[in-house]
Tab-separated table of C-alpha atoms (C1' of nucleotides) in Angstrom:
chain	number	residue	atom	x	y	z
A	23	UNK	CA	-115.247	77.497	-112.108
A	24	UNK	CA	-117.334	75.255	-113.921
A	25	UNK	CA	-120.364	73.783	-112.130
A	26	UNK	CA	-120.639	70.700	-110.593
A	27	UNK	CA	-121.418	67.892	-113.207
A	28	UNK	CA	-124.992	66.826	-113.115
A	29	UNK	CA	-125.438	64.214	-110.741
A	30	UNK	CA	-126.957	61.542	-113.341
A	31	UNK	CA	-130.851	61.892	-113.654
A	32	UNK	CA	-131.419	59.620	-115.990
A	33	UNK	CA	-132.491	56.175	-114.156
A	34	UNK	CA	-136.232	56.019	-114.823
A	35	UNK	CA	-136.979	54.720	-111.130
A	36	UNK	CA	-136.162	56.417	-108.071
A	37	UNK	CA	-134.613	54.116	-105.645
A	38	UNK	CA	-135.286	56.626	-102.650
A	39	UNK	CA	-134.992	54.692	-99.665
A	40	UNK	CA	-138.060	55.200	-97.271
A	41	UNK	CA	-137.399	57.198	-94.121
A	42	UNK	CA	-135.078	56.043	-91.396
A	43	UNK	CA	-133.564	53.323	-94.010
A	44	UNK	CA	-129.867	52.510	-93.506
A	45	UNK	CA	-127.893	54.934	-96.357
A	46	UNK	CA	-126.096	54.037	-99.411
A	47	UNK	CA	-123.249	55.329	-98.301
A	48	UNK	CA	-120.386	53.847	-97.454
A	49	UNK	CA	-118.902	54.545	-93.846
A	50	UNK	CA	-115.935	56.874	-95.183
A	51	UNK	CA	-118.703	58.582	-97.525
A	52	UNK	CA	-120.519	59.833	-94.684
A	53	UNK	CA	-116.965	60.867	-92.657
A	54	UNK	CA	-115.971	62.812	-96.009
A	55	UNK	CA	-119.546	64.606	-96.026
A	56	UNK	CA	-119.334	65.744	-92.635
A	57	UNK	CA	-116.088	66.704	-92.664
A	58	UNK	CA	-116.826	68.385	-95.716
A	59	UNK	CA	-119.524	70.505	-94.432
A	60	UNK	CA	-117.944	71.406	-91.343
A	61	UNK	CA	-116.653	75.012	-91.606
A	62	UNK	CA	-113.055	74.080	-90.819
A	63	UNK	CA	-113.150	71.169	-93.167
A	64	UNK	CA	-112.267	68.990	-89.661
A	65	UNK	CA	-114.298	67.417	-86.848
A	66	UNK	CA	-113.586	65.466	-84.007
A	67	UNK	CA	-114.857	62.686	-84.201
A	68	UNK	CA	-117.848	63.380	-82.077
A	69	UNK	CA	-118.484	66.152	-83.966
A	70	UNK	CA	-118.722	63.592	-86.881
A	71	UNK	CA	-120.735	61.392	-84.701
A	72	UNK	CA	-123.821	64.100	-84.490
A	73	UNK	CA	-123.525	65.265	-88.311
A	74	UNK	CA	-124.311	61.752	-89.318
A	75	UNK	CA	-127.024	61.438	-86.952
A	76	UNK	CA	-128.323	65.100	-87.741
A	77	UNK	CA	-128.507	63.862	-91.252
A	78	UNK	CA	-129.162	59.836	-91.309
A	79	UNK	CA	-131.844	59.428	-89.042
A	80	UNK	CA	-131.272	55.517	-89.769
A	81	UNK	CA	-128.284	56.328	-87.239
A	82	UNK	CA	-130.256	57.951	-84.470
A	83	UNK	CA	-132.146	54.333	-83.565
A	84	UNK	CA	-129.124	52.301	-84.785
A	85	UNK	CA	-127.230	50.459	-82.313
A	86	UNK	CA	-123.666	51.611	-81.246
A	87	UNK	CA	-121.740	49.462	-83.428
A	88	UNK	CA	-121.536	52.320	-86.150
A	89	UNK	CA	-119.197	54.732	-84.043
A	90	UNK	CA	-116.979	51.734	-83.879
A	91	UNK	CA	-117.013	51.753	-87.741
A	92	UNK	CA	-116.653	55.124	-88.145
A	93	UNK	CA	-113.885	55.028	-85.935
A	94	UNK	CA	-112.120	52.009	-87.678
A	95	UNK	CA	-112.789	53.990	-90.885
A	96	UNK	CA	-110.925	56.714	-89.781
A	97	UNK	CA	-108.381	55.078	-88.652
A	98	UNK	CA	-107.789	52.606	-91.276
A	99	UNK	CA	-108.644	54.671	-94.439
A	100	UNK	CA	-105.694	56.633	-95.861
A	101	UNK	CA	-108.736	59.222	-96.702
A	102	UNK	CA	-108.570	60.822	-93.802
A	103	UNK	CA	-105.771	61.722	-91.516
A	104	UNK	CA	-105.737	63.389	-88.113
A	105	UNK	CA	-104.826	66.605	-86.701
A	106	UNK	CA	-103.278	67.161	-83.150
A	107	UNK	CA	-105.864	69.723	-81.407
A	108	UNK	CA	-104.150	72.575	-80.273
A	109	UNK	CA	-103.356	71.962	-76.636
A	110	UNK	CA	-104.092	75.621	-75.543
A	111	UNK	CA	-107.497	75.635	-77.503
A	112	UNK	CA	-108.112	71.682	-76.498
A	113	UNK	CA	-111.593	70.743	-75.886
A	114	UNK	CA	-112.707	67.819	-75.258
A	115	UNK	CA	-111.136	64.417	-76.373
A	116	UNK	CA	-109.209	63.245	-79.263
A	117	UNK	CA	-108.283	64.711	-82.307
A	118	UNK	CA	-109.695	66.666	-85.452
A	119	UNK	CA	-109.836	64.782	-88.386
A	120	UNK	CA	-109.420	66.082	-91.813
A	121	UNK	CA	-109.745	65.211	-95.846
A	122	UNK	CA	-106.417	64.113	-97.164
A	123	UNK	CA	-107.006	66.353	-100.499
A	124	UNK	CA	-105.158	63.488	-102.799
A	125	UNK	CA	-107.784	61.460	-101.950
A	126	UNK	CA	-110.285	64.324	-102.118
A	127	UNK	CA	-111.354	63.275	-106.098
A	128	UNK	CA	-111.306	59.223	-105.188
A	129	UNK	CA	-113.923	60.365	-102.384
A	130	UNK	CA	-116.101	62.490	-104.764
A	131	UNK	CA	-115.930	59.851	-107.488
A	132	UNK	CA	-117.449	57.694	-104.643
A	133	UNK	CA	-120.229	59.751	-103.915
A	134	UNK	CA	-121.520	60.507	-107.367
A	135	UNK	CA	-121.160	56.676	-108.099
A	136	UNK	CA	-123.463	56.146	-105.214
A	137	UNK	CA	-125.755	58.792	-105.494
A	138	UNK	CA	-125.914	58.604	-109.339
A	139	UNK	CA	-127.105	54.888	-108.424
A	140	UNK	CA	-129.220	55.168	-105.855
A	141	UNK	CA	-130.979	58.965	-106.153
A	142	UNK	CA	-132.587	60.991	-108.905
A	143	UNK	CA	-133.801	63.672	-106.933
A	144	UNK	CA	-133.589	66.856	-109.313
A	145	UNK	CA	-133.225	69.044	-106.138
A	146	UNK	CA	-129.679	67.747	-105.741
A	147	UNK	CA	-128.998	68.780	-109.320
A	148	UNK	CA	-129.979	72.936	-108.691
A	149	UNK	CA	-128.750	73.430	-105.013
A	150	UNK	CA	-126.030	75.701	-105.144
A	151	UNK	CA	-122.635	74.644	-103.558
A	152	UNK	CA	-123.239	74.650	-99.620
A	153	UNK	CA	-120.133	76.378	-99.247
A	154	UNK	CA	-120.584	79.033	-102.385
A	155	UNK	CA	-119.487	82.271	-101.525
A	156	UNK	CA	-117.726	81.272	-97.863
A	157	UNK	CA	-114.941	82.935	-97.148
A	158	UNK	CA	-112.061	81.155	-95.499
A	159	UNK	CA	-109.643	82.632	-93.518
A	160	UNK	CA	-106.866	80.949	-92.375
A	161	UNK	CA	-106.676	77.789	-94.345
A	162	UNK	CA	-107.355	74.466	-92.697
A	163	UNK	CA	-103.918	72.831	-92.187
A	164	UNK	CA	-104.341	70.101	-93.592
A	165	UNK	CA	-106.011	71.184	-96.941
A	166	UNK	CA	-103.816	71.519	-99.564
A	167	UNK	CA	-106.502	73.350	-101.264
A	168	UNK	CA	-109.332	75.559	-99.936
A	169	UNK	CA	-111.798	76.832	-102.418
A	170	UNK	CA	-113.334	81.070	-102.194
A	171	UNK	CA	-115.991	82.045	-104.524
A	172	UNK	CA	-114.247	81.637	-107.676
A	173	UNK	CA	-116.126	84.797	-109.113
A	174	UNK	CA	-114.235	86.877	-106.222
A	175	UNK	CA	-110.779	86.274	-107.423
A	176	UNK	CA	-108.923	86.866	-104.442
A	177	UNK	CA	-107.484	84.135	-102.680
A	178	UNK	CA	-108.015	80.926	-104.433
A	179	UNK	CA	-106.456	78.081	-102.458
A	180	UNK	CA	-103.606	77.959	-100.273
A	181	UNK	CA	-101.503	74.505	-99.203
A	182	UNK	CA	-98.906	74.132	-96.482
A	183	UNK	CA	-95.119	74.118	-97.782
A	184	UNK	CA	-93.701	71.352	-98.394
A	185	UNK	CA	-91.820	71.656	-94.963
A	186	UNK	CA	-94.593	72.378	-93.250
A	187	UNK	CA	-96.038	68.841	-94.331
A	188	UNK	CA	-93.049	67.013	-91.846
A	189	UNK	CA	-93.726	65.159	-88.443
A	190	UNK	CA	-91.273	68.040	-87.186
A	191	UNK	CA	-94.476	69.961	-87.164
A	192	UNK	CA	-96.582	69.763	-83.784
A	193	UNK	CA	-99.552	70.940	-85.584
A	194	UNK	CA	-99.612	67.316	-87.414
A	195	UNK	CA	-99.624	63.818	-85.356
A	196	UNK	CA	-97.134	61.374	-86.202
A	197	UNK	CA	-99.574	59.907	-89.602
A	198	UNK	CA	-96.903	60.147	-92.391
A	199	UNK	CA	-98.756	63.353	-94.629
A	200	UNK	CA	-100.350	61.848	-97.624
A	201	UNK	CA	-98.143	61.167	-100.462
A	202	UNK	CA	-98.236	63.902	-102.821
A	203	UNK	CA	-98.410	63.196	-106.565
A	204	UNK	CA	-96.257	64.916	-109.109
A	205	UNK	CA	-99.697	67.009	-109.607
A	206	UNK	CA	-99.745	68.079	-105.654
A	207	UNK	CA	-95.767	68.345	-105.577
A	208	UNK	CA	-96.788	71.169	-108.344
A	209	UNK	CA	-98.678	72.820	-106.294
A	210	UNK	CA	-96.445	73.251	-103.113
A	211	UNK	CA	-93.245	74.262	-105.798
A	212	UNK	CA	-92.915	78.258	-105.913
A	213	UNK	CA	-92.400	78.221	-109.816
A	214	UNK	CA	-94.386	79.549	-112.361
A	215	UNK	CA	-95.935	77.135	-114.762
A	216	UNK	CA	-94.272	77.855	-118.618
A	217	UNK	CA	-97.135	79.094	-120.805
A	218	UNK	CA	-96.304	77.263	-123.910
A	219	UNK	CA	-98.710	79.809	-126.735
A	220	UNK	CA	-98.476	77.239	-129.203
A	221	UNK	CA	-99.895	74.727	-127.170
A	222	UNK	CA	-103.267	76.686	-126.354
A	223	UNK	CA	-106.524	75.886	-128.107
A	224	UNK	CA	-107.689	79.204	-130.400
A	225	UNK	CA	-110.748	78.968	-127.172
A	226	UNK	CA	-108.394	79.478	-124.873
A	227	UNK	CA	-106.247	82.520	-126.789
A	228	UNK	CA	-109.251	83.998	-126.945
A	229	UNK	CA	-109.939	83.581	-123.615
A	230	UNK	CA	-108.711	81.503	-120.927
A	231	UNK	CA	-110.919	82.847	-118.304
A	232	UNK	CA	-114.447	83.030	-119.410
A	233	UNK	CA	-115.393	80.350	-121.334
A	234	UNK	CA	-113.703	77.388	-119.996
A	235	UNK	CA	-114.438	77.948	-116.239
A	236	UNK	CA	-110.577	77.261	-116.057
A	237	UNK	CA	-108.821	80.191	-113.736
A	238	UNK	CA	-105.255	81.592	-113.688
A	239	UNK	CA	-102.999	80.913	-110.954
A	240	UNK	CA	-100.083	82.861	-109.108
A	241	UNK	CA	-98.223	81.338	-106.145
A	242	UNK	CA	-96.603	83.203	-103.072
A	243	UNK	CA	-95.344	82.391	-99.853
A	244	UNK	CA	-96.751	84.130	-96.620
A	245	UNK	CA	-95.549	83.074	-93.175
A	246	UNK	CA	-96.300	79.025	-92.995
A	247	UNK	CA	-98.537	78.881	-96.508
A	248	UNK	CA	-98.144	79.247	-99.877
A	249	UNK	CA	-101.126	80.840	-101.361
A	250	UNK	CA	-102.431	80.792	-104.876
A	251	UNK	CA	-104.046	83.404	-106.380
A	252	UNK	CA	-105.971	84.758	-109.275
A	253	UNK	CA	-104.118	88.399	-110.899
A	254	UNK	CA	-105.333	89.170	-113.596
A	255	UNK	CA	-102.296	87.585	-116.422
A	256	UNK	CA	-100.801	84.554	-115.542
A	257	UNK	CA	-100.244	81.399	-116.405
A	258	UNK	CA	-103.279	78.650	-116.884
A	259	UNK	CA	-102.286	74.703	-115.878
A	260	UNK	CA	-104.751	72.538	-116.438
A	261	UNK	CA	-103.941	70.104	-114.779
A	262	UNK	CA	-103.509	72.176	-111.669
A	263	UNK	CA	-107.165	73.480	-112.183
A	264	UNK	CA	-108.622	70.547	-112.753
A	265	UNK	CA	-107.396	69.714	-108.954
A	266	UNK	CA	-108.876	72.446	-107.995
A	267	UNK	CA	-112.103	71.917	-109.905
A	268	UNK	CA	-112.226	68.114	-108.003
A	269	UNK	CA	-112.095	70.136	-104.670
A	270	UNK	CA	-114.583	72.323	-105.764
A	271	UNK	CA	-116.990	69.710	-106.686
A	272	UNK	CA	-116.356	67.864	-103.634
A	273	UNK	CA	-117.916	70.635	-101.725
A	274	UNK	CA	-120.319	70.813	-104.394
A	275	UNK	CA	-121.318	67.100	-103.246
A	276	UNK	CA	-121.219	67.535	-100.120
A	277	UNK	CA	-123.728	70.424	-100.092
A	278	UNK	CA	-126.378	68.644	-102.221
A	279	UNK	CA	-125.930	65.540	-100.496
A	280	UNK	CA	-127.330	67.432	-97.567
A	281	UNK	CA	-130.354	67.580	-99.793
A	282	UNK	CA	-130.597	64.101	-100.393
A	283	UNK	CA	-129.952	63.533	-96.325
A	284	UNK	CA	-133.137	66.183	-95.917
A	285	UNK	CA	-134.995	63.922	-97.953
A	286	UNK	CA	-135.068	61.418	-95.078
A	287	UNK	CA	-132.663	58.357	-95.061
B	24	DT	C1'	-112.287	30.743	-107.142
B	25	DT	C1'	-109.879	34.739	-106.149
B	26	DT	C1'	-109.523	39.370	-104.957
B	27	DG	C1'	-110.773	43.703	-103.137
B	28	DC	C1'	-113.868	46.528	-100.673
B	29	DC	C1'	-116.838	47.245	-96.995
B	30	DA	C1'	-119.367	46.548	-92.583
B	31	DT	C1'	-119.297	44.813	-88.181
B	32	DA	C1'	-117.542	43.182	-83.872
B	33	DA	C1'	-114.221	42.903	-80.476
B	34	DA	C1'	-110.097	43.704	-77.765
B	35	DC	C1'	-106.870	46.732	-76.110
B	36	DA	C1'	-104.276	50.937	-74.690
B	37	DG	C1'	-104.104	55.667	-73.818
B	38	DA	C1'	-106.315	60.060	-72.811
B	39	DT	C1'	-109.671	62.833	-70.427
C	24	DT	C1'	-113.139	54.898	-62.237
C	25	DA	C1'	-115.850	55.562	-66.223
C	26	DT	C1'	-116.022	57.083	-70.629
C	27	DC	C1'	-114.175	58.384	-74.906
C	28	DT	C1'	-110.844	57.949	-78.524
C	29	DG	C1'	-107.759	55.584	-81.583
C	30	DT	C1'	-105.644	51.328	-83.279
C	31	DT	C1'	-105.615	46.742	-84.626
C	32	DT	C1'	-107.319	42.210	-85.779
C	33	DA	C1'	-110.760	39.063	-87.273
C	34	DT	C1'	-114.743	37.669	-89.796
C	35	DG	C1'	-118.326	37.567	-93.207
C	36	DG	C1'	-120.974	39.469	-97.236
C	37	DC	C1'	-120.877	41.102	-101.748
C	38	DA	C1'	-119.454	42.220	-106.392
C	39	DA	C1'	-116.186	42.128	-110.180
DNA sequence: TTTGCCATAAACAGAT
DNA sequence: TATCTGTTTATGGCAA
């Protein structure tokens, strides 16, 4: 996997807000950050409530008004998209609320606009992935895509059928699921992406795997998920990976924007 | 000037 | 009943 692309250092100033100051970040930045950082990839909302606060300070002495917003975001932004809580495991109020992944890359592009804008810190640049090496179980249900260390090569990423994506299912609420693009509808198909030799750079020939950061991918079905996964010879999409690379990087963001919320908004 | 995005406020209904 | 959650509408600021 290749490493997250440097979060621009180049502005000469740092524009590093003094402590407590209200953050850059827009209302569904913050939601996609906490979300993103939560182990499940999905809070409640409340849960969403106190990562913002744990991390924006700005929030702890801010009037109410800003749960309103961050309920209207997630409400109103196609970003995000709710979960039904499991009634037998139901704590609490509401719902979770997840990432819809094809918006996953519009969110990330979002953040490093921001942050590339606003922050130079160089710690942001070197903090490794706050999620590097986790291991996920049971994916999230409404990820498409969950990430393992990519150096593991077990279990890559797994997504729901394409079934499983239907208002039939109790496990959703009635939100439509997101629309898919003909790149996500790839990824839920059970068919083996044609290796076309000719097509392949000498690089790649030589070696798909280690020099590109690029990984192979394999498809199978168990119980509700499909599951993709990394033997050894198969086939290489790029434009598959480069999905995957997008979700990877959103983590990546997420982690070392916990940096830049350390460094005192 | 128009358009799109975002933040904020408010009202309301339903759930807990 | 009070509080929380989720949805919807309205308004204004700002930038392209």
């Amino acid at each position: 996997m290749t490493p997250l692309p440097q979060l621009e250092s180049s502005a000469p100033t740092q524009l590093i807000p003094p402590a407590s100051s209200k953050p850059p970040y827009s209302f569904s930045s913050l939601i996609f950050m906490a979300i993103e950082d939560s182990p499940d990839r999905r809070l409640p909302v409340k849960d969403i409530y106190v990562w913002i606060v744990n991390n924006f300070p700005y929030y702890r002495t801010a009037s109410g008004g800003w749960r309103n917003s961050v309920r209207h975001n997630l409400s109103l932004s196609k970003s995000f998209r709710r979960i039904q809580r499991d009634k037998s495991q139901s704590v609490g109020k509401g719902s979770l609320w997840c990432v819809c992944p094809e918006y996953r890359p519009v969110l990330l592009e979002v953040l490093r606009k921001t942050h590339s804008y606003h922050s130079t810190n160089i710690n942001l640049l070197n903090k490794p992935a706050l999620l590097e090496g986790a291991e996920f179980g049971v994916p999230a249900v409404c990820d498409s895509m969950e990430m393992s260390d990519p150096l593991s090569h077990t279990i890559l990423l797994s997504t729901p059928s394409p079934q499983i994506l239907t208002s039939d299912n109790p496990t959703f609420s009635e939100n439509p699921p997101c629309p898919l693009t003909p790149d996500h509808e790839e990824l839920v198909t059970m068919e083996s992406v044609e290796y076309h030799q000719g097509e392949v750079s000498e690089e790649m020939e030589k070696d798909p795997l280690s020099d590109s950061g690029y990984i192979e991918l394999h498809y199978y079905q168990s119980h509700q998920y499909q599951y993709l996964v990394l033997p050894g010879d198969t086939e290489l999409d790029l434009e598959t990976v480069e999905i995957l690379q997008l979700d990877a990087e959103a983590q990546e963001a997420a982690g070392s924007l916990l940096d830049l919320a350390g460094g005192g908004y």
